[in-house]
Coordinates of C-alpha atoms and ligand atoms in Angstrom, one line a residue:
A1459 CA 206.1 111.7 128.0
K1460 CA 203.3 109.7 129.0
A1461 CA 201.7 113.8 128.8
L1462 CA 202.5 114.4 125.4
G1463 CA 201.5 110.8 123.8
K1464 CA 198.1 111.0 125.2
A1465 CA 197.9 114.5 123.6
R1466 CA 200.2 112.7 120.5
Y1467 CA 196.6 110.0 120.5
E1468 CA 194.5 113.0 121.0
V1469 CA 195.2 114.9 118.1
F1470 CA 194.9 111.9 115.9
D1471 CA 192.1 110.4 116.6
T1472 CA 190.3 113.5 116.0
T1473 CA 191.8 113.3 112.5
M1474 CA 190.4 110.1 112.6
H1475 CA 187.4 111.4 114.8
A1476 CA 187.6 114.0 111.5
Q1477 CA 188.2 111.6 109.1
A1478 CA 185.3 108.8 108.9
Q1479 CA 182.9 111.6 110.1
A1480 CA 183.6 113.0 105.8
R1481 CA 183.7 109.2 104.7
L1482 CA 180.2 108.9 107.1
Q1483 CA 178.5 111.8 105.6
L1484 CA 179.7 110.3 101.7
E1485 CA 178.5 107.3 102.2
T1486 CA 174.9 108.6 103.5
S1487 CA 174.7 110.9 100.8
L1488 CA 175.7 107.7 98.0
R1489 CA 172.7 106.8 99.3
Q1490 CA 170.6 109.0 99.4
A1491 CA 171.8 109.5 95.7
L1492 CA 171.5 106.0 94.3
E1493 CA 167.9 107.1 95.9
R1494 CA 166.5 110.5 94.6
S1495 CA 168.9 109.1 90.8
E1496 CA 171.7 111.7 91.7
F1497 CA 173.8 109.5 88.8
H1498 CA 173.8 109.7 84.9
L1499 CA 176.2 108.2 82.7
N1500 CA 179.0 110.0 79.5
Y1501 CA 179.5 107.8 76.4
Q1502 CA 183.3 108.2 75.2
P1503 CA 183.5 107.4 71.7
I1504 CA 186.3 104.4 71.2
I1505 CA 187.4 104.5 68.0
S1506 CA 188.8 102.3 65.1
L1507 CA 191.8 102.8 63.7
S1508 CA 191.8 101.3 60.4
T1509 CA 188.8 102.4 59.5
N1510 CA 189.1 106.0 61.9
K1511 CA 185.0 105.8 62.7
G1512 CA 183.6 104.4 66.0
I1513 CA 183.5 101.4 67.2
G1514 CA 181.4 101.8 70.4
F1515 CA 181.1 104.3 73.6
E1516 CA 182.3 103.5 77.0
A1517 CA 180.1 104.7 80.2
L1518 CA 180.9 106.5 83.0
V1519 CA 179.2 107.1 85.3
R1520 CA 178.5 110.6 86.5
W1521 CA 177.0 112.0 90.1
R1522 CA 175.3 115.8 90.4
H1523 CA 175.5 116.3 94.1
P1524 CA 172.3 118.8 94.8
D1525 CA 175.3 121.3 96.7
R1526 CA 178.4 119.8 95.1
G1527 CA 177.7 119.9 91.9
I1528 CA 179.3 117.4 89.4
I1529 CA 181.6 114.5 91.4
S1530 CA 184.4 113.0 89.9
P1531 CA 184.2 109.1 90.2
A1532 CA 187.6 108.7 91.1
D1533 CA 186.1 110.3 94.4
F1534 CA 183.2 107.9 95.0
I1535 CA 183.4 105.1 92.8
P1536 CA 186.2 104.6 96.0
V1537 CA 183.7 105.3 98.5
A1538 CA 181.5 102.7 97.2
E1539 CA 183.5 99.9 97.1
E1540 CA 184.4 100.0 100.5
T1541 CA 180.3 101.0 101.5
G1542 CA 178.8 98.4 99.5
L1543 CA 177.1 100.5 97.8
I1544 CA 179.3 99.4 94.4
I1545 CA 176.1 97.0 93.8
P1546 CA 173.2 98.4 93.5
L1547 CA 175.0 101.4 92.0
G1548 CA 177.0 99.8 89.5
Q1549 CA 173.7 97.4 88.6
W1550 CA 172.5 100.7 87.5
V1551 CA 174.5 101.2 85.3
L1552 CA 174.9 97.8 83.4
Q1553 CA 171.1 98.0 83.2
E1554 CA 171.3 102.4 82.4
A1555 CA 174.1 101.6 79.4
C1556 CA 172.5 99.2 78.1
R1557 CA 168.7 100.9 77.8
Q1558 CA 170.5 103.8 76.3
M1559 CA 172.5 102.1 73.6
K1560 CA 169.7 99.8 72.7
A1561 CA 167.7 102.7 72.2
W1562 CA 169.9 103.8 70.1
Q1563 CA 170.8 101.5 67.8
E1564 CA 166.8 102.2 67.2
Q1565 CA 167.3 105.3 66.3
F1566 CA 170.1 104.8 64.3
P1567 CA 170.9 101.2 62.5
I1568 CA 174.5 101.7 62.2
C1569 CA 174.3 101.7 65.6
R1570 CA 173.2 97.3 66.0
S1571 CA 177.6 97.0 65.0
L1572 CA 178.6 99.4 67.7
T1573 CA 179.5 98.1 70.9
M1574 CA 178.6 100.1 75.0
S1575 CA 181.0 99.7 77.6
V1576 CA 180.8 99.6 80.9
N1577 CA 183.5 99.4 83.6
L1578 CA 182.8 97.0 86.1
S1579 CA 185.0 96.8 89.7
R1580 CA 185.9 94.2 91.9
Q1581 CA 183.2 94.0 94.4
Q1582 CA 180.5 92.9 91.5
L1583 CA 182.9 90.4 89.8
S1584 CA 182.4 88.5 93.6
Q1585 CA 179.2 88.5 93.5
P1586 CA 178.5 84.3 91.9
D1587 CA 174.8 84.9 90.4
L1588 CA 177.1 88.2 88.2
A1589 CA 176.2 86.7 85.0
G1590 CA 172.6 85.8 85.6
Q1591 CA 172.2 89.2 86.5
I1592 CA 173.4 90.7 83.1
D1593 CA 172.5 87.8 81.5
R1594 CA 168.3 89.9 83.4
I1595 CA 169.7 92.9 82.3
L1596 CA 170.5 92.1 78.9
K1597 CA 166.7 90.1 78.4
G1598 CA 164.8 93.2 79.3
T1599 CA 166.6 95.3 77.6
G1600 CA 167.1 93.2 74.7
L1601 CA 170.8 95.0 74.1
S1602 CA 172.2 91.6 72.1
A1603 CA 175.2 90.5 74.6
S1604 CA 177.8 91.4 71.5
C1605 CA 177.0 94.8 72.0
L1606 CA 178.1 94.2 75.8
N1607 CA 182.0 94.9 76.7
L1608 CA 182.9 95.2 80.3
E1609 CA 185.8 96.4 81.5
V1610 CA 187.2 94.8 85.0
T1611 CA 190.6 95.5 85.7
E1612 CA 193.4 93.4 87.5
T1613 CA 192.7 94.3 90.8
G1614 CA 189.1 93.5 89.9
L1615 CA 190.3 90.0 89.3
M1616 CA 192.5 89.4 91.8
N1617 CA 189.4 87.4 94.1
E1618 CA 191.1 85.9 97.7
H1619 CA 189.7 82.9 95.2
E1620 CA 191.3 83.4 91.5
E1621 CA 189.0 80.5 90.3
T1622 CA 185.7 82.3 91.5
A1623 CA 186.6 85.6 89.3
A1624 CA 188.2 82.8 86.3
T1625 CA 184.6 81.1 86.7
I1626 CA 182.6 84.2 86.8
L1627 CA 183.6 85.2 83.9
A1628 CA 183.5 82.3 82.5
E1629 CA 180.0 82.1 82.3
I1630 CA 180.0 86.0 81.3
K1631 CA 182.1 85.8 77.9
E1632 CA 179.6 82.3 77.6
L1633 CA 176.9 85.0 77.2
G1634 CA 178.7 86.0 74.7
V1635 CA 179.1 89.5 76.4
Q1636 CA 183.5 90.8 76.0
L1637 CA 185.3 91.7 77.9
S1638 CA 188.5 93.8 78.0
L1639 CA 191.5 93.8 80.5
D1640 CA 190.6 97.9 81.2
D1641 CA 194.1 99.8 83.1
F1642 CA 197.1 97.4 81.5
G1643 CA 200.1 97.6 82.1
T1644 CA 199.9 99.8 86.0
G1645 CA 199.7 96.5 87.7
Y1646 CA 202.0 94.1 88.0
S1647 CA 200.3 90.8 86.6
S1648 CA 199.5 92.3 83.4
L1649 CA 201.3 89.7 81.5
S1650 CA 199.9 86.3 83.6
C1651 CA 196.3 88.2 83.3
I1652 CA 196.1 87.7 80.1
H1653 CA 197.0 84.7 79.8
S1654 CA 194.4 83.4 82.4
F1655 CA 191.4 85.1 81.8
P1656 CA 189.3 84.9 77.9
I1657 CA 190.4 88.5 77.7
D1658 CA 189.3 89.9 73.9
T1659 CA 190.5 93.5 74.7
L1660 CA 194.3 95.4 76.2
K1661 CA 193.2 98.6 77.3
L1662 CA 196.3 100.3 77.2
D1663 CA 196.9 102.8 80.6
R1664 CA 197.2 107.1 80.0
S1665 CA 200.1 106.4 81.1
F1666 CA 202.3 104.5 78.3
V1667 CA 200.6 106.6 75.3
N1668 CA 201.3 109.6 77.5
N1669 CA 205.3 109.5 77.4
M1670 CA 205.2 107.7 74.4
H1671 CA 206.8 110.9 73.1
I1672 CA 209.3 111.2 75.5
A1673 CA 211.5 107.9 74.9
S1674 CA 211.0 105.3 72.6
K1675 CA 211.6 102.7 74.4
N1676 CA 207.9 103.8 75.5
M1677 CA 207.1 103.0 71.6
D1678 CA 209.4 100.0 71.8
I1679 CA 207.1 99.0 75.0
V1680 CA 203.8 99.4 73.2
R1681 CA 205.1 97.8 70.0
A1682 CA 206.0 94.3 71.9
I1683 CA 202.5 95.2 73.9
V1684 CA 200.6 95.5 71.0
T1685 CA 202.6 92.0 69.3
L1686 CA 202.6 90.0 71.8
A1687 CA 198.2 90.9 72.4
R1688 CA 197.9 90.5 68.9
S1689 CA 199.8 87.0 68.9
L1690 CA 197.0 86.1 71.9
G1691 CA 194.6 86.9 69.6
I1692 CA 194.1 90.3 71.0
K1693 CA 193.1 93.1 70.5
V1694 CA 194.2 97.4 71.4
T1695 CA 192.5 99.7 72.5
A1696 CA 195.4 103.3 74.3
E1697 CA 193.2 105.1 76.6
G1698 CA 194.2 109.3 77.3
V1699 CA 194.4 110.4 73.2
E1700 CA 195.0 113.4 73.1
T1701 CA 196.9 115.0 70.1
A1702 CA 197.8 114.1 67.2
K1703 CA 200.7 112.6 67.4
Q1704 CA 200.1 109.9 69.9
L1705 CA 197.5 108.6 66.9
A1706 CA 199.7 109.2 64.5
Q1707 CA 202.0 106.6 66.9
L1708 CA 199.7 104.6 67.4
Q1709 CA 198.7 104.0 63.8
I1710 CA 202.3 103.4 63.0
L1711 CA 203.0 100.4 66.0
K1712 CA 199.4 99.1 64.7
C1713 CA 197.3 100.0 67.5
D1714 CA 194.2 98.3 66.4
C1715 CA 191.6 101.1 68.4
A1716 CA 191.9 104.3 70.7
Q1717 CA 190.2 106.0 72.8
G1718 CA 190.6 110.2 73.8
Y1719 CA 190.2 114.2 74.3
F1720 CA 191.7 114.1 71.1
F1721 CA 188.5 112.1 69.7
S1722 CA 186.1 113.2 72.1
K1723 CA 185.1 113.6 75.1
P1724 CA 182.7 111.8 77.7
L1725 CA 179.4 113.1 76.2
A1726 CA 176.0 112.9 77.4
P1727 CA 173.1 111.5 75.8
E1728 CA 172.2 114.2 73.8
A1729 CA 175.1 115.1 72.9
V1730 CA 176.3 110.8 70.9
T1731 CA 173.7 111.7 69.5
D1732 CA 175.2 114.2 67.4
W1733 CA 177.8 112.4 67.1
I1734 CA 176.8 109.4 66.1
A1735 CA 175.1 112.0 62.8
R1736 CA 178.5 113.3 62.3
N1737 CA 180.2 110.4 63.0
F1738 CA 177.9 108.2 60.6
P1739 CA 176.5 111.0 57.6
Ligands
C2E2036 P1 188.5 104.2 83.3 O1 187.9 103.8 83.4 O2 189.7 104.1 83.6 O3 188.0 105.8 82.8 C1 189.0 106.5 81.8 C2 189.3 107.5 82.5 O4 189.9 108.7 82.1 C3 187.7 108.6 82.9 O5 187.4 109.2 83.6 C4 187.8 109.7 80.8 O6 186.5 110.8 81.5 C5 189.1 109.5 81.1 N1 189.6 110.3 79.9 C6 189.0 109.5 78.9 N2 189.8 110.1 78.1 C7 190.7 111.4 78.5 C8 191.9 112.0 77.6 O7 192.4 112.4 76.5 N3 192.8 112.6 78.8 C9 192.6 112.4 79.9 N4 193.5 112.6 80.9 N5 192.2 111.9 80.3 C10 190.9 110.7 80.0 P2 186.9 109.1 84.9 O8 185.4 109.5 83.4 O9 186.3 110.7 85.5 O10 186.8 107.9 85.6 C11 187.2 107.9 86.0 C12 188.0 106.5 86.9 O11 186.7 106.0 87.5 C13 187.8 105.7 85.8 O12 188.7 105.5 84.8 C14 186.8 103.6 86.1 O13 188.0 103.0 87.0 C15 185.8 104.0 87.7 N6 184.5 104.7 86.8 C16 184.0 105.7 86.2 N7 182.5 105.5 85.8 C17 182.4 104.1 86.2 C18 181.4 103.0 86.8 O14 180.1 102.8 86.6 N8 181.5 102.0 88.1 C19 182.9 102.2 88.0 N9 182.6 100.7 88.3 N10 183.9 102.0 87.2 C20 183.5 103.8 87.7
CA2037 CA1 187.1 102.1 81.6
CA2038 CA1 191.5 102.6 82.4
CA2039 CA1 191.1 103.3 85.8

């Protein structure tokens, strides 16, 4: 039994070793990617359901690896979070999204009334100077604070010290920046969350939108969320809208805004200028 135990341990050890190797490799190439500017942003339009016009964009990071091609954020954001590289990466994303939005505003005056949404990770939210950093980026790029919308998740807000997250969010709001609660409905404390934090918009997770046609119960849930949000003065954006049917249902439910492949996939910056010209002729 002792021998078997040892053999098993060795197998386990080899797998762990391989995983640790792969992780380390990804970490090293992430570090290099930052230095070599292998990241870029795509922008997905967000649409008002009352006007059918764009109200802004969400910036989504992409990594163009020299050998492996485009790597999805779902694959590298978790590693960036574990290693702390999300801090410099997140800074770059914020800076680039604000710079780009300001450039579009100068090119297309209509963009002055649109917002740029940027995802913030949990680690970013535990930096005491986050509001200061954001303020410097806004001043540096010349983007108005009211044109920036920061997306946070419930897990992101679940700091060891809830007060820390609350203080940081209050400071961010003080700048005039908008706040969205991302992936709403996937966690477990959603309702307390919208109560305790100064949220302007709820982003209803894709799973609700996907399942609306399956059971009227899902429609009832979405209706209840929209009603609750409205009573608290919070707007609702539905994520992952892929079909005309889903859009029609969301319109019946008086959802404020929507985002998804039905309207547009995340676009490269060059494609955004075409989109703006088409959306605001
Ligand atoms: P998220 O913030 O929930 O972003 C929405 C994701 O849904 C994006 O995936 C988007 O491409 C995808 N999506 C949009 N419309 C549809 C649709 O109609 N159907 C389907 N199936 N998917 C749709 P993406 O770009 O792969 O990003 C995945 C996640 O990675 C994001 O989820 C976010 O959590 C994270 N992420 C992306 N960029 C950043 C970033 O700059 N910073 C941080 N911290 N996280 C990021
Ligand atoms: Ca998001
Ligand atoms: Ca989301
Ligand atoms: Ca997500």
